[in-house]
mmCIF file of C-alpha atoms in Angstrom:
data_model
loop_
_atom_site.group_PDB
_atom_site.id
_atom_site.type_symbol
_atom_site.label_atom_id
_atom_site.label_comp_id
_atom_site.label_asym_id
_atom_site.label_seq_id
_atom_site.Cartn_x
_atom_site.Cartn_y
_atom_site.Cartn_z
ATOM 1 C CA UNK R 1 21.359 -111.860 -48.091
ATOM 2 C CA UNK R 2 24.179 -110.928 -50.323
ATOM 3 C CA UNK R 3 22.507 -108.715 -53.329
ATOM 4 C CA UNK R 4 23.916 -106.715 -56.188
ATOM 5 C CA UNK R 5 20.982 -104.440 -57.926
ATOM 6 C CA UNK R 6 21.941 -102.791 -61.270
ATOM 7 C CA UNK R 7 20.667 -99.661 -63.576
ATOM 8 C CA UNK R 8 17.796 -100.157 -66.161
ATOM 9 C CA UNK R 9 18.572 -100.475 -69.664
ATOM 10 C CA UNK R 10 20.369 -98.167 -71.954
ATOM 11 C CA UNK R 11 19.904 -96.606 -75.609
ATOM 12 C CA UNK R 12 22.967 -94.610 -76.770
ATOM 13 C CA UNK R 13 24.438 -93.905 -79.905
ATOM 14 C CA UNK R 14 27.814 -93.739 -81.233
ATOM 15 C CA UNK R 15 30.433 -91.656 -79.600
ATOM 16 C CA UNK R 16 28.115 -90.921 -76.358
ATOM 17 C CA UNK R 17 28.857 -92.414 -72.975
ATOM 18 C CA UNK R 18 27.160 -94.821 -70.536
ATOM 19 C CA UNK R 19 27.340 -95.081 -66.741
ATOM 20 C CA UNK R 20 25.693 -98.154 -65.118
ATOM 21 C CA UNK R 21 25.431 -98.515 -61.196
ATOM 22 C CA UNK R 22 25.449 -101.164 -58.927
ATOM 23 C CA UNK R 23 23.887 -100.993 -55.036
ATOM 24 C CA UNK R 24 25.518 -103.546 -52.680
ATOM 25 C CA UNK R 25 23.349 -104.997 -49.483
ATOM 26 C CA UNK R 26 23.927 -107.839 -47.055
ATOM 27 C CA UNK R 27 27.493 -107.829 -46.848
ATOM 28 C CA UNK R 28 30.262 -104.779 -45.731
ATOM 29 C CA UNK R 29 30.880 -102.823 -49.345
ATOM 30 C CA UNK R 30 34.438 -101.967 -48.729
ATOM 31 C CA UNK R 31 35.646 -105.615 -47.510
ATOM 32 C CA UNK R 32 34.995 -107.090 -51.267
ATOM 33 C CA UNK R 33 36.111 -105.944 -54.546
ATOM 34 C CA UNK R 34 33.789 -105.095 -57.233
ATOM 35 C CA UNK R 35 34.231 -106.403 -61.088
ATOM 36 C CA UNK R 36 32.681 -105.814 -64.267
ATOM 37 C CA UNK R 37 32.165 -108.279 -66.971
ATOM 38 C CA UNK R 38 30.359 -108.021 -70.290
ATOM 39 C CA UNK R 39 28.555 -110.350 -72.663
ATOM 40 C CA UNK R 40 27.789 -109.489 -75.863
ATOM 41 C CA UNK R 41 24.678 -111.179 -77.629
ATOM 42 C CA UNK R 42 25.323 -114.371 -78.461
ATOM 43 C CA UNK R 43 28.680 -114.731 -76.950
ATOM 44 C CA UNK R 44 30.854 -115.282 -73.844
ATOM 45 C CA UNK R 45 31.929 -113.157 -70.918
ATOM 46 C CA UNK R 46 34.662 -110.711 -71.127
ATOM 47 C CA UNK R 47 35.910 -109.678 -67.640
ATOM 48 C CA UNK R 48 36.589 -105.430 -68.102
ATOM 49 C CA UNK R 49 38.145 -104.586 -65.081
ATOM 50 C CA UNK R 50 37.740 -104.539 -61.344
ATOM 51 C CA UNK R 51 37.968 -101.840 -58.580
ATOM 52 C CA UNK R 52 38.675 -102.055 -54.778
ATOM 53 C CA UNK R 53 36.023 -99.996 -52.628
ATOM 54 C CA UNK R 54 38.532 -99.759 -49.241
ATOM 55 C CA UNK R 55 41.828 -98.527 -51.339
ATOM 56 C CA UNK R 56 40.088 -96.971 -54.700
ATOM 57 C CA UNK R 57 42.314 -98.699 -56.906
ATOM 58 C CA UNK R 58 41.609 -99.456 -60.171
ATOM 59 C CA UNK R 59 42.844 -102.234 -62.761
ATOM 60 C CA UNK R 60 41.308 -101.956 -66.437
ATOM 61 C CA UNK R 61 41.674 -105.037 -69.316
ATOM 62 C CA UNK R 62 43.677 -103.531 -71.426
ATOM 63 C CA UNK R 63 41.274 -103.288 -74.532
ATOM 64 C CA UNK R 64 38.893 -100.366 -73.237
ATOM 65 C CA UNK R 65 41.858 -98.120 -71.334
ATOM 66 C CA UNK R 66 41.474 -95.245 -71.658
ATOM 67 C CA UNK R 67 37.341 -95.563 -72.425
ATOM 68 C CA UNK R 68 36.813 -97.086 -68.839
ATOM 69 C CA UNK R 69 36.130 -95.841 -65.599
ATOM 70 C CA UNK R 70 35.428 -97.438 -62.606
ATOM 71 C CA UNK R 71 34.167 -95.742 -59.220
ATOM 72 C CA UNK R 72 32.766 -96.811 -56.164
ATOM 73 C CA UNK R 73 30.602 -94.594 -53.420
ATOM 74 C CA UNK R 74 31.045 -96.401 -50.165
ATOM 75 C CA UNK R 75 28.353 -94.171 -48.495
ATOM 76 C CA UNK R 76 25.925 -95.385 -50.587
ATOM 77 C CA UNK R 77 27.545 -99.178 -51.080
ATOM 78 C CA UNK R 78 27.195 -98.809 -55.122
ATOM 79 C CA UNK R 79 29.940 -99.176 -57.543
ATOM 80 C CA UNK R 80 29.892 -97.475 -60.913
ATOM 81 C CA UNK R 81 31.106 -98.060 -64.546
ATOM 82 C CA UNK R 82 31.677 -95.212 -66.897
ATOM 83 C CA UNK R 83 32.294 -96.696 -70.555
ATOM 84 C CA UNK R 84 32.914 -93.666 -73.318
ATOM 85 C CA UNK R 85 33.144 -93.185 -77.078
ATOM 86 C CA UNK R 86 30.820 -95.707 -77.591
ATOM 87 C CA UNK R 87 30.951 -97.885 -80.463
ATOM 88 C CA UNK R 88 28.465 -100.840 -81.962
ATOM 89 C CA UNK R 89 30.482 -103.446 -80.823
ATOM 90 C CA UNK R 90 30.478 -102.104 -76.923
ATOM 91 C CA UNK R 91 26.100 -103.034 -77.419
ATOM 92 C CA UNK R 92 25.988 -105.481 -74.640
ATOM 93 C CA UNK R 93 24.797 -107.204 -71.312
ATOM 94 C CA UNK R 94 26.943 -105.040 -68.630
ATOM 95 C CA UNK R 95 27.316 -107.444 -65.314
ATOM 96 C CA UNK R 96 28.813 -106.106 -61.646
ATOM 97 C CA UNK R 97 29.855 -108.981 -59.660
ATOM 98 C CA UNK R 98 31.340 -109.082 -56.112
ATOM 99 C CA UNK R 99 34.911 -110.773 -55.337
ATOM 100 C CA UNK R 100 37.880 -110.933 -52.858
ATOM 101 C CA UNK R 101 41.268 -110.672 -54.554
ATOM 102 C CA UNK R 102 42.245 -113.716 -56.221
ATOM 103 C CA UNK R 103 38.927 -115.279 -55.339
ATOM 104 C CA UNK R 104 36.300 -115.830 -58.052
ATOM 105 C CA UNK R 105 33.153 -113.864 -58.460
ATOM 106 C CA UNK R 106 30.824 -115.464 -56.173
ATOM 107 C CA UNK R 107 27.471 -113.201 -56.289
ATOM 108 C CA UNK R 108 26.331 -110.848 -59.406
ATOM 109 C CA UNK R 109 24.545 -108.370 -60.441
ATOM 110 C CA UNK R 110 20.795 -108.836 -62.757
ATOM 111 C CA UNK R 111 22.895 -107.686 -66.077
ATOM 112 C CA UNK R 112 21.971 -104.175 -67.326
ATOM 113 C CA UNK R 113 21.920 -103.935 -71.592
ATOM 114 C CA UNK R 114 23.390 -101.537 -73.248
ATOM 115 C CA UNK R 115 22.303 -100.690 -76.835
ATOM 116 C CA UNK R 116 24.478 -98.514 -79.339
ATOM 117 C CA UNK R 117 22.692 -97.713 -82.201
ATOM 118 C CA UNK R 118 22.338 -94.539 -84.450
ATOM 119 C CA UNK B 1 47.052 -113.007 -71.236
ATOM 120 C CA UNK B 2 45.952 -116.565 -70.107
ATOM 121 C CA UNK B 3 44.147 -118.303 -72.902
ATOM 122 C CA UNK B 4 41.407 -120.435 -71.960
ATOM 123 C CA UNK B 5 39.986 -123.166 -74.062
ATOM 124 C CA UNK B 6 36.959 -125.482 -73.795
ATOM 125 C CA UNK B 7 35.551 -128.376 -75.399
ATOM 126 C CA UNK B 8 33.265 -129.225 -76.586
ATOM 127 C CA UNK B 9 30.911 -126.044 -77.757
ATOM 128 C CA UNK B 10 28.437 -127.611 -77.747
ATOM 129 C CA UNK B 11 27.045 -131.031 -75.927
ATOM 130 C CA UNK B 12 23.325 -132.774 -76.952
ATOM 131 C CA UNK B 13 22.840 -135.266 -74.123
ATOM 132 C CA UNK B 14 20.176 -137.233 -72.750
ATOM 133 C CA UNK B 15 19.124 -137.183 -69.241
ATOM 134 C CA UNK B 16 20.672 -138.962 -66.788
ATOM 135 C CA UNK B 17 23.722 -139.447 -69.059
ATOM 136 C CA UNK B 18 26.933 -138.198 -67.576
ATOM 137 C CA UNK B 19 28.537 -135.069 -69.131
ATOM 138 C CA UNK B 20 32.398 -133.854 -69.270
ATOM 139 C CA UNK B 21 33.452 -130.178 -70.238
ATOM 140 C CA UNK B 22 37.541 -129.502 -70.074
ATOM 141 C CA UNK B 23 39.143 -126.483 -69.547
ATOM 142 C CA UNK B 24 42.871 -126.096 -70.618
ATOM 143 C CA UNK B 25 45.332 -123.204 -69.944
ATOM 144 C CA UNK B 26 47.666 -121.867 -72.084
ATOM 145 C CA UNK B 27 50.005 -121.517 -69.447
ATOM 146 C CA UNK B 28 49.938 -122.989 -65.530
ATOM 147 C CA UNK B 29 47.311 -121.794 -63.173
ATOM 148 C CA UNK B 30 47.710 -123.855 -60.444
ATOM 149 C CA UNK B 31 44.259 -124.531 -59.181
ATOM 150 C CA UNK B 32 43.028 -120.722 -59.937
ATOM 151 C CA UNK B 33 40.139 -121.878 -62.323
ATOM 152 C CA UNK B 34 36.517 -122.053 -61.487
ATOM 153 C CA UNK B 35 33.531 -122.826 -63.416
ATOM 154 C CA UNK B 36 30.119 -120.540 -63.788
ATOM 155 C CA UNK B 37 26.704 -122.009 -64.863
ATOM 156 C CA UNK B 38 24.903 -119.584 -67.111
ATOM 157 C CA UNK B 39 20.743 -120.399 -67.999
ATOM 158 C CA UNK B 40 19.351 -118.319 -70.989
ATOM 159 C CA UNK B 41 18.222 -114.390 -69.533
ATOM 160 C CA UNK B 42 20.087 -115.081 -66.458
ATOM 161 C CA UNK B 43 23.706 -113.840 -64.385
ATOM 162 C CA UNK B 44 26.433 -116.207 -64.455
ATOM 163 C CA UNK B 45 26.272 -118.893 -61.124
ATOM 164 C CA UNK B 46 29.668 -119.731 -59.384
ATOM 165 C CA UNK B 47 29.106 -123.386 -59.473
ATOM 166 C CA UNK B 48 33.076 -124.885 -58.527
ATOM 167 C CA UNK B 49 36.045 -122.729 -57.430
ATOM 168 C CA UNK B 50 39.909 -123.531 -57.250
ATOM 169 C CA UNK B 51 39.519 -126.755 -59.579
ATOM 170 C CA UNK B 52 37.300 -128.661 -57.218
ATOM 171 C CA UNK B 53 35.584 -126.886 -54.376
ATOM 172 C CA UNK B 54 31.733 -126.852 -54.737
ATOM 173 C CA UNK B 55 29.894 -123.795 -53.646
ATOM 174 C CA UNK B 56 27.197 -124.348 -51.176
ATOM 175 C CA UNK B 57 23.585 -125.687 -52.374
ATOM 176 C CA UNK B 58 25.372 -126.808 -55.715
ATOM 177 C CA UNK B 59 23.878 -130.444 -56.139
ATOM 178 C CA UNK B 60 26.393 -132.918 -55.759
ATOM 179 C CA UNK B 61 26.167 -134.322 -59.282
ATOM 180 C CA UNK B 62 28.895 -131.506 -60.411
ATOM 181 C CA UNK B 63 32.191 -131.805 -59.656
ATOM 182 C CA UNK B 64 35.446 -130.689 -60.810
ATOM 183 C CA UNK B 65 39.257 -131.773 -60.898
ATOM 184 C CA UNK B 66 42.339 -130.948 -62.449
ATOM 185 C CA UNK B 67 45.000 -128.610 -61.447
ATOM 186 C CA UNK B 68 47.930 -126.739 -63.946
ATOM 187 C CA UNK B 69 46.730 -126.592 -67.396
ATOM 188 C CA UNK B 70 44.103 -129.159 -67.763
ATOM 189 C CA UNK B 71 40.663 -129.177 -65.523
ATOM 190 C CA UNK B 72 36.992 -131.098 -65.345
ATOM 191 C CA UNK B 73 33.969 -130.298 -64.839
ATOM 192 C CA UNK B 74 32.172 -133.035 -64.320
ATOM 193 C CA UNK B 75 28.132 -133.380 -64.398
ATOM 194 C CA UNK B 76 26.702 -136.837 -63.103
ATOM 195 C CA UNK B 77 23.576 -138.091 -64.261
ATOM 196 C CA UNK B 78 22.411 -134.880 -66.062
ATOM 197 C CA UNK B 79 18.878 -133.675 -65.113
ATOM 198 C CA UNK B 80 16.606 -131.052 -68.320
ATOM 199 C CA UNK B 81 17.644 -128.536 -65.521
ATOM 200 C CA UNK B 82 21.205 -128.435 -65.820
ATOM 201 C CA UNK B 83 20.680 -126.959 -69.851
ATOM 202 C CA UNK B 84 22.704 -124.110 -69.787
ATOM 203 C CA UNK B 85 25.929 -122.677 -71.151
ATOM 204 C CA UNK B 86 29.505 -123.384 -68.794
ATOM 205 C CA UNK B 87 32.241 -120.896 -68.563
ATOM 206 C CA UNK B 88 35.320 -121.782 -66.866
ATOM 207 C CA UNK B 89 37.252 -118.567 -65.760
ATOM 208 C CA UNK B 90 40.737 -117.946 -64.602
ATOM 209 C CA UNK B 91 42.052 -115.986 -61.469
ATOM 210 C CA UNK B 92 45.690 -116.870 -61.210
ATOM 211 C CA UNK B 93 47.070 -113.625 -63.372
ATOM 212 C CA UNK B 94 45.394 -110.254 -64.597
ATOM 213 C CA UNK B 95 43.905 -110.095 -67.051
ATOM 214 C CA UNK B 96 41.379 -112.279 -65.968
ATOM 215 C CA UNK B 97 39.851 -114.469 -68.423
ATOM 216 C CA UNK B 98 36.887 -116.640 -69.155
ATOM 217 C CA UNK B 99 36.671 -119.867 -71.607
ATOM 218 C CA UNK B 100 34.507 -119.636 -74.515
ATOM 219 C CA UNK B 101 31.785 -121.244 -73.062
ATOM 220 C CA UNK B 102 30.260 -124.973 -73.600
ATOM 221 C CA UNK B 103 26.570 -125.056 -73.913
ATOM 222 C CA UNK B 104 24.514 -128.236 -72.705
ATOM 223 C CA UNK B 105 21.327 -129.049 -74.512
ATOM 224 C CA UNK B 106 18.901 -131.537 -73.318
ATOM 225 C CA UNK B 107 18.011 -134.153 -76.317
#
């Protein structure tokens, strides 16, 4: 079966960075695009960007360019997200979630929270 | 950037009572909208995609219609498991975006 396992929990404070991974099993990694979405406590989801594991490309929401990186590893199936210069308002539930362009996001990762705090 | 809206915030229903959540675009998105369930602690569900298609194993009381601007979710004959918060989410034009969210309480 289709399953997207994330990174623990983070602590970080102000200005440092954050990289939280996501294993793929059950399906072929590079035939599905991988997305990103956040939640911060309390509120909705805010889709951050997405990446394409066969190609490598990239396409970021325009409010964290620049602070965002996505990667993918296809010889291990996991896709990454690299958020810098962290700031309170980036504290959050961090979510992977598999797609095929233009489709919607049909199986996701567990969540992984990230804390910014001094 | 497509803005999504939903109402209401917030619904207080009794079981078995029939709930409605719209969606509306701020531009056309053909049928490119799909709706997520979301339970307290837990990852968002794809429940409907493109307007009205509904994912396997999702009981038959939801449903969804619309197409353009305006769309439905639809929950028949709610049961105390169905509490949860709905987003409806957009993949017609990047940047994707989600609704606000509409949460369902149980009365």
């Amino acid at each position: 079966q289709v399953q997207l396992v994330q990174s623990g929990a983070e602590v970080k404070k102000p200005g440092a960075s954050v990289k939280v991974s996501c294993k793929a099993s059950g399906y072929t990694f590079p035939s599905y695009g991988i997305t990103w979405v956040r939640q911060a406590p309390g509120q909705g989801l805010e889709w951050m960007g997405w990446i394409s594991p066969y190609i490598g490309n990239t396409n970021y929401a325009q409010k964290l360019q620049g602070r965002v990186t996505m990667t993918t590893d296809t010889s291990t199936s996991s896709a990454y997200m690299e958020l810098m210069s962290l700031r309170s308002d980036d504290t959050a539930v961090y979510y992977c979630a598999r797609f095929r362009f233009g489709d919607p996001f049909d199986y996701w990762g567990q969540g992984t929270l990230v804390t910014v705090s001094s | 950037e497509i803005v999504l809206t939903q109402s209401p915030d917030v619904q207080s229903v009794t079981p078995k009572e029939k709930v409605t959540i719209t969606c509306r675009a701020s531009q056309s998105i053909g049928s490119s909208l799909h709706w997520y369930q979301q339970k307290p602690g837990q990852s968002p569900k794809l429940l409907i995609k493109y307007a009205s298609q509904s994912m396997s194993g999702v009981p038959s009381r939801f449903s969804g219609s619309g197409s353009g601007t305006d769309f439905t979710l639809t929950i028949n004959s709610l049961e105390a498991e169905d509490a949860a918060a709905y987003y409806c989410h957009q993949s017609s034009s990047l940047p994707q975006t989600f609704g606000p969210g509409t949460k369902v309480d149980i009365k």
